[in-house]
PDB file of C-alpha atoms in Angstrom:
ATOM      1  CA  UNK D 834     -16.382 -15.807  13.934  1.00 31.00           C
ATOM      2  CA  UNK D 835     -16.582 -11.953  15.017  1.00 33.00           C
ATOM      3  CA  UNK D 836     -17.800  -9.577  12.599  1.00 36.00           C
ATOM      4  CA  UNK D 837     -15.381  -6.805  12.272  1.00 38.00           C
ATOM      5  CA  UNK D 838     -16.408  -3.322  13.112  1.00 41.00           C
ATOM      6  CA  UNK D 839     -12.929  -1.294  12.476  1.00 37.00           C
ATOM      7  CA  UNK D 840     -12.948   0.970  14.858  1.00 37.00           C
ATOM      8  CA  UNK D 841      -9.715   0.006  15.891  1.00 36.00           C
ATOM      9  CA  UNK D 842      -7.880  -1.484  12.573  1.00 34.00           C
ATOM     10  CA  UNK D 843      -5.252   0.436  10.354  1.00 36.00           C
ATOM     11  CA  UNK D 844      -4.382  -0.298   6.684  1.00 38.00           C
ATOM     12  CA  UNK D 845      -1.648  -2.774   7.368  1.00 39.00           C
ATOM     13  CA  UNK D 846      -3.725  -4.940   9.519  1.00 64.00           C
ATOM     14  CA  UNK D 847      -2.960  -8.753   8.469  1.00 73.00           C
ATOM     15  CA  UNK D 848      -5.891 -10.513   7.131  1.00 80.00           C
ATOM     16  CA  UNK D 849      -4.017 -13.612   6.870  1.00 85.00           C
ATOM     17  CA  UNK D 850      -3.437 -13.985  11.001  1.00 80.00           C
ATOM     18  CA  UNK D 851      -6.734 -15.778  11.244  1.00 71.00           C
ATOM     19  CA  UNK D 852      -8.112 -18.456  13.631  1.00 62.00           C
ATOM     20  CA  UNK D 853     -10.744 -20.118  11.914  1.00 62.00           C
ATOM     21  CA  UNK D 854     -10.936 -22.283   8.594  1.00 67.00           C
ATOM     22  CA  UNK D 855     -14.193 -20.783   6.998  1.00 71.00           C
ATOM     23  CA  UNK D 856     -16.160 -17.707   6.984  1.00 70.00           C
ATOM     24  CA  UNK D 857     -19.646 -17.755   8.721  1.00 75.00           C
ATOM     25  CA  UNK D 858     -22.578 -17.336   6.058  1.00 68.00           C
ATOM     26  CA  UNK D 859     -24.006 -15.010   7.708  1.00 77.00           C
ATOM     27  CA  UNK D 860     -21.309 -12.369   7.779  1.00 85.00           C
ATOM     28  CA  UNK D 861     -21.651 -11.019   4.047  1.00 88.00           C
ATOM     29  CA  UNK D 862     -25.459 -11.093   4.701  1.00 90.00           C
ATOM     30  CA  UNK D 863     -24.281  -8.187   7.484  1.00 90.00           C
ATOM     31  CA  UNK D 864     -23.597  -5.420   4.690  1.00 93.00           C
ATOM     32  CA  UNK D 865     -26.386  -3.568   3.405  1.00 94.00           C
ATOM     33  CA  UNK D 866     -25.357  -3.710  -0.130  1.00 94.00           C
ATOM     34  CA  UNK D 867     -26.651  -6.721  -2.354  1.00 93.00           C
ATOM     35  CA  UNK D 868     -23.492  -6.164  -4.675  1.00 91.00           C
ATOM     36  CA  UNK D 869     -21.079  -6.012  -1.284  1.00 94.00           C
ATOM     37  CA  UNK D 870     -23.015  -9.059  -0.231  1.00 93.00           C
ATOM     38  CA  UNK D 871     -22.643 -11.279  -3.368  1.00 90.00           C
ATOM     39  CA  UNK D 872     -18.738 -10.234  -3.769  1.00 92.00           C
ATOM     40  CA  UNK D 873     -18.019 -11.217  -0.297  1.00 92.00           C
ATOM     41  CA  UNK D 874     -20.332 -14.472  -0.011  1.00 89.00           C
ATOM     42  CA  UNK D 875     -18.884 -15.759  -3.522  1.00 86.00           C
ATOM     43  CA  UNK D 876     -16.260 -18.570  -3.808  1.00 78.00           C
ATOM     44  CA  UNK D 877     -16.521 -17.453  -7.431  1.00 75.00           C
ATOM     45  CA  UNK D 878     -13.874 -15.471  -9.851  1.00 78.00           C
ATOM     46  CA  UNK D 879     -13.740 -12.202  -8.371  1.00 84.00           C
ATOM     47  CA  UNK D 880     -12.511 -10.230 -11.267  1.00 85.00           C
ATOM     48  CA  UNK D 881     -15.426 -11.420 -13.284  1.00 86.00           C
ATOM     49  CA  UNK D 882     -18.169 -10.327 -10.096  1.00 88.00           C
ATOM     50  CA  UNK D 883     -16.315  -7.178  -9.688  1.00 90.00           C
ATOM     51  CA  UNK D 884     -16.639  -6.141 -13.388  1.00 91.00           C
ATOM     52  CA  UNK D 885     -20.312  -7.536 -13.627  1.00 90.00           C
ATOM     53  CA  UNK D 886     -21.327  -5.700 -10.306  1.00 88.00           C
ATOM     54  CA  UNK D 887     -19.266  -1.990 -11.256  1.00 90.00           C
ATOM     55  CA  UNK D 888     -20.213  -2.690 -15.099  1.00 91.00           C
ATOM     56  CA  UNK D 889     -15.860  -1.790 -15.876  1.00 92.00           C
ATOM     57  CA  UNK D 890     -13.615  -3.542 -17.777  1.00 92.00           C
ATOM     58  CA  UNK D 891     -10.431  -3.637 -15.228  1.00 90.00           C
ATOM     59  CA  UNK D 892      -7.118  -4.565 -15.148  1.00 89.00           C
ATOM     60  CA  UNK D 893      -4.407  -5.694 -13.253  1.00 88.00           C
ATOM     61  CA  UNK D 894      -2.129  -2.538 -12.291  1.00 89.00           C
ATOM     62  CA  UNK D 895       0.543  -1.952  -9.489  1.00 88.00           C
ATOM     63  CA  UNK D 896       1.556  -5.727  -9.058  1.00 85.00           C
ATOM     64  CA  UNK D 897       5.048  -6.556  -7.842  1.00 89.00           C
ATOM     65  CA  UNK D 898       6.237  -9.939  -5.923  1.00 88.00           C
ATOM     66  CA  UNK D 899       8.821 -11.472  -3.834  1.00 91.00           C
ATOM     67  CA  UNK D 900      10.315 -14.933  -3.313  1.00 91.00           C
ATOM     68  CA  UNK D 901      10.914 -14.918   0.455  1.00 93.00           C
ATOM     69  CA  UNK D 902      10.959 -17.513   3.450  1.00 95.00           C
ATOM     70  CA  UNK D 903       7.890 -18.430   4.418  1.00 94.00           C
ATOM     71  CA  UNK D 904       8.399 -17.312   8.127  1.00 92.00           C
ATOM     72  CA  UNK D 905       9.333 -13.514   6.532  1.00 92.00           C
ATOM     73  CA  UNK D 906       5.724 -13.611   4.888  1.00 92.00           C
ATOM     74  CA  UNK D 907       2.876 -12.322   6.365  1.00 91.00           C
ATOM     75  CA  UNK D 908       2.205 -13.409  10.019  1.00 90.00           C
ATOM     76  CA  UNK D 909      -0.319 -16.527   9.476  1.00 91.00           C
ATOM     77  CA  UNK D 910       0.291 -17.046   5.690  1.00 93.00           C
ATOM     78  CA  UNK D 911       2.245 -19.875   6.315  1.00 93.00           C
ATOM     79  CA  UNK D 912      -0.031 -21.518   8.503  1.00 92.00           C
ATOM     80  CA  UNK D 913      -2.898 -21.397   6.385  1.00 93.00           C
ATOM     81  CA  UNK D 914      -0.627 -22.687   3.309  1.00 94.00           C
ATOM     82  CA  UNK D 915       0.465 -25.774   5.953  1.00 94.00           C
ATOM     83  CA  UNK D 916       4.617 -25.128   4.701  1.00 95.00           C
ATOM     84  CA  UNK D 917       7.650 -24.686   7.632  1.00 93.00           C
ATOM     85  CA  UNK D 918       9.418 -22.229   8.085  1.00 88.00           C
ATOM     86  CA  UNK D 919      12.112 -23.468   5.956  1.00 88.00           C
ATOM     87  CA  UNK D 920       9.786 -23.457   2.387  1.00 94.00           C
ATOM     88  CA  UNK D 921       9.939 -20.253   0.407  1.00 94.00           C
ATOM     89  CA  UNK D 922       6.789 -18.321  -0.507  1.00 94.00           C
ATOM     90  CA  UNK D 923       5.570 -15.605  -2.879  1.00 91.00           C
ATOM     91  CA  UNK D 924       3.909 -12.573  -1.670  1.00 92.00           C
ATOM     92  CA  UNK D 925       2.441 -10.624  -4.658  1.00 90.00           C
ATOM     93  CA  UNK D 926       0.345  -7.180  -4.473  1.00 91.00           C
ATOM     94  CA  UNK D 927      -1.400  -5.457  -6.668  1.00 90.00           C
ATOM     95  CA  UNK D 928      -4.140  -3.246  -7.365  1.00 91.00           C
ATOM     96  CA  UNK D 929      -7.331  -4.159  -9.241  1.00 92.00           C
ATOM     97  CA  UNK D 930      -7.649  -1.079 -11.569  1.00 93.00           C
ATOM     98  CA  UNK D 931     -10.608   0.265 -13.800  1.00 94.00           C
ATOM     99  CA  UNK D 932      -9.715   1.064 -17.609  1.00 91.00           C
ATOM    100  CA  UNK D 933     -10.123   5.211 -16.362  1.00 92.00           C
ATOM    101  CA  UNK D 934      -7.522   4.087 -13.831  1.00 92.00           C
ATOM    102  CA  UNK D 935      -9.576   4.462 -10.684  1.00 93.00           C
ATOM    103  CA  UNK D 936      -8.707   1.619  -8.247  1.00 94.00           C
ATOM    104  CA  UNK D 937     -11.562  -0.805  -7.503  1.00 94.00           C
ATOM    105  CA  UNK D 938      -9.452  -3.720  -5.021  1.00 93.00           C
ATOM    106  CA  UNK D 939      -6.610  -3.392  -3.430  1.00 92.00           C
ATOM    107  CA  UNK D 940      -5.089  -7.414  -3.474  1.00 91.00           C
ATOM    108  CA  UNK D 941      -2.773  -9.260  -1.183  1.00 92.00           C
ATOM    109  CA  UNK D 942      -1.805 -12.852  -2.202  1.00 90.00           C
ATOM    110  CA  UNK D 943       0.651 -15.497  -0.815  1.00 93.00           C
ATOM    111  CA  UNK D 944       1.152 -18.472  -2.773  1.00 90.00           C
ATOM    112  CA  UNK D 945       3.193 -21.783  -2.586  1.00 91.00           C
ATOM    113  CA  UNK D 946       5.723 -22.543  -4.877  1.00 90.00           C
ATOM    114  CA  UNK D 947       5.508 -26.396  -5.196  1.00 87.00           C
ATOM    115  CA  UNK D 948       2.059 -26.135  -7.179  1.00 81.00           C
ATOM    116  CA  UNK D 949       1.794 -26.601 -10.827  1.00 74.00           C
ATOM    117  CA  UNK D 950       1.864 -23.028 -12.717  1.00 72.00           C
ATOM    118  CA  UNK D 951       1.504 -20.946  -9.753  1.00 71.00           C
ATOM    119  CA  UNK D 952       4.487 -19.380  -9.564  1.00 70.00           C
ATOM    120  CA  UNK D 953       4.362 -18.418 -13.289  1.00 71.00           C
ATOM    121  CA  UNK D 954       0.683 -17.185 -12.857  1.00 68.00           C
ATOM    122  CA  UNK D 955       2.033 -14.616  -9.667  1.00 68.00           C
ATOM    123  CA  UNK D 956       5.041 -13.287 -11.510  1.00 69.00           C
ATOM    124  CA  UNK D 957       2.964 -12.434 -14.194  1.00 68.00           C
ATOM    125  CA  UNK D 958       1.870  -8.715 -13.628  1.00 66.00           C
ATOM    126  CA  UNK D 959      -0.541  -8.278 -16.124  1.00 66.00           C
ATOM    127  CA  UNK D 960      -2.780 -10.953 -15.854  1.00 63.00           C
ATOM    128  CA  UNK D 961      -5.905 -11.368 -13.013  1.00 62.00           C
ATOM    129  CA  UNK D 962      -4.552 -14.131 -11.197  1.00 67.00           C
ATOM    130  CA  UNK D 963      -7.987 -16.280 -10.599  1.00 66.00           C
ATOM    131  CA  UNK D 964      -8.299 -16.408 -14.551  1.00 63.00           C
ATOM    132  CA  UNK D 965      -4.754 -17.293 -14.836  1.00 64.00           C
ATOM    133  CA  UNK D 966      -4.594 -20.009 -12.119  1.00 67.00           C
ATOM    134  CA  UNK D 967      -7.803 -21.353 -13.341  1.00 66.00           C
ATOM    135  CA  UNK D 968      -6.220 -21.741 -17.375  1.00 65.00           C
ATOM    136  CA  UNK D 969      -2.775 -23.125 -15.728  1.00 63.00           C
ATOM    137  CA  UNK D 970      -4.810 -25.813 -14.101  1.00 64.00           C
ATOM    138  CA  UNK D 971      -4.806 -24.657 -10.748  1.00 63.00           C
ATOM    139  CA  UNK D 972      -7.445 -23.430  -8.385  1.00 59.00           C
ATOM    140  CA  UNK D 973      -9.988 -26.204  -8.473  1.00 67.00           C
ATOM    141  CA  UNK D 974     -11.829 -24.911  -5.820  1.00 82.00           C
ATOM    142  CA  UNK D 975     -11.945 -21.617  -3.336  1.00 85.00           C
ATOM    143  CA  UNK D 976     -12.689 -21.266   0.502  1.00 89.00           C
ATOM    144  CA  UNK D 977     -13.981 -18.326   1.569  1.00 90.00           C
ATOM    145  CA  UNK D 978     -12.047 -17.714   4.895  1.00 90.00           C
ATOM    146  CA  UNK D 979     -12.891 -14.484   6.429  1.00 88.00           C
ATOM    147  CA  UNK D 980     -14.924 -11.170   5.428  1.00 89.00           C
ATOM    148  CA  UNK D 981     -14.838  -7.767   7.349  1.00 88.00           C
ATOM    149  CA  UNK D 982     -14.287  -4.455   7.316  1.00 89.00           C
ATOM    150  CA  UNK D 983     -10.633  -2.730   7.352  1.00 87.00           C
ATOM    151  CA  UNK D 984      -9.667   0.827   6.725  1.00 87.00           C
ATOM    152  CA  UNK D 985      -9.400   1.691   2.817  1.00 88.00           C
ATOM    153  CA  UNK D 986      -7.059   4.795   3.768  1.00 77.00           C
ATOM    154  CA  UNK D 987      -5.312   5.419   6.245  1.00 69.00           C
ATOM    155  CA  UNK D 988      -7.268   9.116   7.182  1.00 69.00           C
ATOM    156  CA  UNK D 989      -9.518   8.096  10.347  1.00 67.00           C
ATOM    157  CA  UNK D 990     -12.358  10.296   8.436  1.00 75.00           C
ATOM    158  CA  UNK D 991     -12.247   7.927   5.282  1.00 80.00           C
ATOM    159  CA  UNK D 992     -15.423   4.976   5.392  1.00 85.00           C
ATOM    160  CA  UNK D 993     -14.149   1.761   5.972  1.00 89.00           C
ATOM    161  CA  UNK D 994     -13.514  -0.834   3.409  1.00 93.00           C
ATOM    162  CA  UNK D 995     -15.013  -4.346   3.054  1.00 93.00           C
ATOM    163  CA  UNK D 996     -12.407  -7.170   2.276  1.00 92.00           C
ATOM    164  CA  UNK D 997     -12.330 -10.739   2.143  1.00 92.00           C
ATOM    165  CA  UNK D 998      -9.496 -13.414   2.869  1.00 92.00           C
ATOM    166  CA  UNK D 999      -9.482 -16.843   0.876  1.00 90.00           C
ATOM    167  CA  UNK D1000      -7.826 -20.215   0.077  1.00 90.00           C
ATOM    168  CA  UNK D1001      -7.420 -21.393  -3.256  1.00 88.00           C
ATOM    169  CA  UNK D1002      -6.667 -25.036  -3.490  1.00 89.00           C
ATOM    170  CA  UNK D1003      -4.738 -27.206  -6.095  1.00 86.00           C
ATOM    171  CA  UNK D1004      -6.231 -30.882  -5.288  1.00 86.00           C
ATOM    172  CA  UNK D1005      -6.170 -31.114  -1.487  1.00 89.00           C
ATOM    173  CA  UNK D1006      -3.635 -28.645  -1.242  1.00 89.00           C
ATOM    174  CA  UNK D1007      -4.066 -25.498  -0.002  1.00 92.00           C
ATOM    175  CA  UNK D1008      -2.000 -23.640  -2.666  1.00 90.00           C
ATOM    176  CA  UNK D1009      -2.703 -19.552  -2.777  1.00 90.00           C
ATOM    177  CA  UNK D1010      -3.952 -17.524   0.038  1.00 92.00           C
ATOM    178  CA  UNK D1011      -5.945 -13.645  -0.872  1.00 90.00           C
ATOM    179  CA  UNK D1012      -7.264 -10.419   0.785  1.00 92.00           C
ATOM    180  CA  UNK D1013      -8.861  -8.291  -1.424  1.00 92.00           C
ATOM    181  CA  UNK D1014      -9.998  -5.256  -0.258  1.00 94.00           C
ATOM    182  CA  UNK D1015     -12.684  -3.395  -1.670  1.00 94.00           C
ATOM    183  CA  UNK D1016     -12.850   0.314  -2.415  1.00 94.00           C
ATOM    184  CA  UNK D1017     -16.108   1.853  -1.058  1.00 94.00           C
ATOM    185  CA  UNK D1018     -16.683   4.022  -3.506  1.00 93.00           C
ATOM    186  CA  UNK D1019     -17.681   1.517  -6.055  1.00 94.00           C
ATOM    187  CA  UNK D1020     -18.070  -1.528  -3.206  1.00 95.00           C
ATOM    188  CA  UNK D1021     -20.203   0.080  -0.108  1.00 94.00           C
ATOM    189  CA  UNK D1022     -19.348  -1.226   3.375  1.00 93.00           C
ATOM    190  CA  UNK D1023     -22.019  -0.166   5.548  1.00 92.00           C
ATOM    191  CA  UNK D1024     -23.688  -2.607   7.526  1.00 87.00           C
ATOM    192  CA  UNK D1025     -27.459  -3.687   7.573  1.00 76.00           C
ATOM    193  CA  UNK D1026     -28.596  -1.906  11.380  1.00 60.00           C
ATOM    194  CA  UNK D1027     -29.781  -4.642  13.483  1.00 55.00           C
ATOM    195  CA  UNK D1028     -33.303  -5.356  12.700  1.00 55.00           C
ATOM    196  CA  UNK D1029     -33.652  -3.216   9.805  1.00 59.00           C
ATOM    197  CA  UNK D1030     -35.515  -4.514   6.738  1.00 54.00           C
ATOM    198  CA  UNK D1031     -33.909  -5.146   3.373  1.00 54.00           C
TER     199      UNK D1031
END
């Protein structure tokens, strides 16, 4: 898997078109932040990391969601949730928000609608969906797919953003895809020069 640098990337670039079926190890261990480096390398609840690593209650803020074919979702959703073109997914997003109101993630999720509780846990706005999935009997378990860097704002000058894209399953089935992107201000994104101590 290829490290992303982000020269090139915008804001809307798809972090669910993706080629391979787990992340390397040895990417999060490429950020020179231990907090960036446990967040990204954990196929734990990331809610309850992000609040333990910032030390802020948050909230769920911003989230809206749409029932739409799968082939209108995002371009590789579908693949990675293994439905045609035919099923119907739904794309929810939503921002991870302190108490204060500062923004902490930025969250992109694509979820079946054939799994047990999902669709309630997506169309509920106000709850973190990891803790609700996890209480509605879903989300057994969590792949870890991809982690980079993509642009947190769209202003060129703006530091890059570190994000990570991952399957949550319901049995075998692979039932809710995320990207949660990470702003830098409270998650840094620079990268560990080659050869540099820690």
């Amino acid at each position: 898997m290829t490290f992303l640098d982000n020269g090139p990337l915008v804001l809307h670039e798809n972090p669910f078109a993706l080629t391979r079926t787990a992340a390397n190890p040895t990417d999060a261990a490429l950020f020179a932040s231990p907090i960036t480096r446990m967040l990204l390398s954990s196929d734990g609840l990331t809610t309850t990391l992000l609040e333990s690593a910032t030390g802020l209650r948050t909230h769920v803020r911003d989230a809206r969601h749409d029932r739409v074919p799968a082939d209108a979702a995002p371009t590789g959703a579908a693949e990675l949730l293994q439905v045609t073109a035919q099923d119907e997914l739904i794309v929810r997003r939503s921002t991870t928000a302190a108490v204060d109101g500062r923004v902490l993630a930025s969250n992109q999720v694509v979820a079946r609608t054939d799994v047990p509780g999902a669709e309630r846990c997506l169309t509920d706005g106000t709850a973190p969906l990891g803790l609700a999935l996890h209480a509605a009997g879903t989300g057994f378990r969590r792949t870890v797919l991809h982690v980079g860097r993509r642009a947190w704002h769209p202003d060129p000058g703006r530091p890059p953003a570190a994000f990570k894209t991952y399957l949550i399953w319901h049995h075998d089935i692979p039932a809710v895809a995320i990207s949660e992107l990470f702003n830098p201000e409270f998650v840094p994104a620079d990268r560990t020069p080659p050869g540099a101590a820690r």
